[in-house]
Amino acid sequence: QVRLVQSGGGSVQAGGSLTLSCKMQGWTADTYCVGWFRQSPQKEREGLIIKFTGGVKTYVADSVKGRFTIQQDNARDMLTLQMTQLTPEDTGMYYCAGGRADYPDFACSLAEQDYSTWTQGTQVTVAS
C-alpha cells in the first residue's frame, strides 16, 4: 500500500521561509509525479509544484515560480518543498500528493484529479 507522510509547516512572518517534507512509503517504481497542492480560504485547491520522480522534470505554478523549489532525496524516498519569500497569500493548507506519471512521455500535471494519493495536509500561516 502506497502512502505519503508529510511533515513541516507552521507560521512565519511575511518574507520568511518554510520547508515541508513528504516521505513516500511503499512506492515501488520511480515513474511517479509527486508534489504539493494548496487550499487557501475560499479558494479551490491549487497545484503548486510537482516533480517527476524518475527524472528532472518539474512543473511549477506561476503563483510560486521563483520562490518555491522541490528537491528529491532518493536515499530517503523523500521530497522536500522549500518555500521562500512567503506572503500572506501563501497561507493555506498544504497537501502532498502523488500519482503515476502519464505514459509514454511521463508528463505530470498540476491538476488535482490526476493524483490518487494524498496526505491530510498541514497548515501554513504567513503573517503580514
Coordinates of C-alpha atoms in Angstrom, one line a residue:
Q1 CA 0.0 0.0 0.0
V2 CA 1.4 3.3 -1.0
R3 CA 1.4 6.2 1.4
L4 CA 2.7 9.7 1.7
V5 CA 3.7 11.1 5.1
Q6 CA 4.0 14.8 5.3
S7 CA 5.9 16.9 7.9
G8 CA 6.8 20.5 8.4
G9 CA 4.8 23.7 8.1
G10 CA 3.8 26.2 10.7
S11 CA 3.8 30.0 11.0
V12 CA 6.2 32.6 9.6
Q13 CA 6.4 36.3 9.1
A14 CA 6.0 37.7 5.5
G15 CA 9.3 37.4 3.7
G16 CA 10.3 34.3 5.6
S17 CA 10.8 30.7 4.6
L18 CA 9.4 27.3 5.5
T19 CA 10.1 23.8 4.5
L20 CA 7.7 20.9 4.0
S21 CA 8.7 17.2 3.6
C22 CA 6.9 14.3 2.0
K23 CA 8.1 10.7 2.5
M24 CA 7.0 8.1 0.0
Q25 CA 6.2 4.8 1.6
G26 CA 5.5 1.6 -0.4
W27 CA 6.2 3.2 -3.8
T28 CA 8.0 0.5 -5.8
A29 CA 8.8 2.3 -9.0
D30 CA 10.3 5.6 -9.9
T31 CA 7.8 6.8 -12.6
Y32 CA 5.6 8.9 -10.4
C33 CA 4.5 12.5 -10.1
V34 CA 4.7 13.9 -6.6
G35 CA 4.4 17.3 -5.2
W36 CA 2.3 19.9 -3.4
F37 CA -1.1 21.5 -3.6
R38 CA -2.5 24.3 -1.6
Q39 CA -6.0 25.2 -0.5
S40 CA -6.4 28.8 0.7
P41 CA -9.5 30.1 2.4
Q42 CA -12.4 30.4 0.0
K43 CA -10.3 29.2 -2.9
E44 CA -10.1 25.9 -4.8
R45 CA -7.2 23.6 -4.2
E46 CA -4.3 24.7 -6.4
G47 CA -1.4 22.7 -7.7
L48 CA 1.8 24.4 -6.8
I49 CA 4.8 22.3 -7.8
I50 CA 5.1 18.7 -9.0
K51 CA 8.2 16.6 -9.7
F52 CA 8.6 13.5 -11.9
T53 CA 10.4 11.2 -9.6
G54 CA 12.2 9.3 -12.4
G55 CA 13.9 12.4 -13.8
V56 CA 14.5 16.1 -13.5
K57 CA 11.2 17.4 -14.9
T58 CA 9.4 19.8 -12.5
Y59 CA 6.2 21.6 -13.1
V60 CA 5.7 24.9 -11.2
A61 CA 2.6 27.2 -10.9
D62 CA 3.1 30.8 -11.9
S63 CA 2.0 31.8 -8.4
V64 CA 5.1 30.3 -6.8
K65 CA 7.6 30.3 -9.6
G66 CA 11.0 31.6 -8.5
R67 CA 10.0 31.2 -4.8
F68 CA 9.2 27.5 -4.3
T69 CA 11.6 24.7 -5.2
I70 CA 11.3 21.0 -4.8
Q71 CA 14.2 18.6 -4.1
Q72 CA 14.2 14.8 -4.2
D73 CA 16.2 12.6 -1.9
N74 CA 16.2 9.1 -3.4
A75 CA 18.1 7.6 -0.4
R76 CA 15.3 8.5 1.9
D77 CA 12.4 8.3 -0.6
M78 CA 11.6 11.9 0.3
L79 CA 10.7 15.1 -1.4
T80 CA 11.2 18.5 0.2
L81 CA 9.4 21.7 -0.6
Q82 CA 11.4 24.8 0.1
M83 CA 9.3 28.0 0.3
T84 CA 10.9 31.4 0.3
Q85 CA 9.7 35.0 0.1
L86 CA 6.4 33.9 1.6
T87 CA 3.5 36.3 1.6
P88 CA 0.1 36.2 3.4
E89 CA -1.4 35.0 0.1
D90 CA 0.6 31.8 0.6
T91 CA -1.4 31.0 3.7
G92 CA -3.4 27.8 3.5
M93 CA -3.5 24.0 3.9
Y94 CA -0.7 22.3 2.1
Y95 CA -1.1 18.8 0.8
C96 CA 1.5 16.4 -0.6
A97 CA 0.0 14.3 -3.4
G98 CA 1.3 11.6 -5.8
G99 CA 0.2 9.6 -8.8
R100 CA 1.6 7.7 -11.7
A101 CA 3.2 9.7 -14.5
D102 CA 1.5 9.5 -17.9
Y103 CA 2.9 7.0 -20.3
P104 CA 4.8 7.2 -22.6
D105 CA 6.2 10.7 -22.1
F106 CA 5.9 10.6 -18.2
A107 CA 4.4 14.0 -18.1
C108 CA 3.0 15.4 -14.9
S109 CA 0.2 17.9 -14.3
L110 CA -0.9 20.4 -11.7
A111 CA -4.5 19.2 -11.8
E112 CA -5.7 17.5 -8.6
Q113 CA -7.8 15.0 -10.4
D114 CA -4.6 13.3 -11.7
Y115 CA -3.5 12.4 -8.2
S116 CA -4.7 9.4 -6.3
T117 CA -2.7 9.5 -3.0
W118 CA -2.9 12.4 -0.6
T119 CA -1.7 13.4 2.8
Q120 CA -4.1 15.0 5.3
G121 CA -2.3 18.3 4.9
T122 CA -0.6 20.8 7.1
Q123 CA -1.3 24.4 7.8
V124 CA 1.0 27.2 6.7
T125 CA 0.3 30.7 8.0
V126 CA 2.1 33.7 6.8
A127 CA 1.6 36.8 9.0
S128 CA 1.9 40.3 7.5

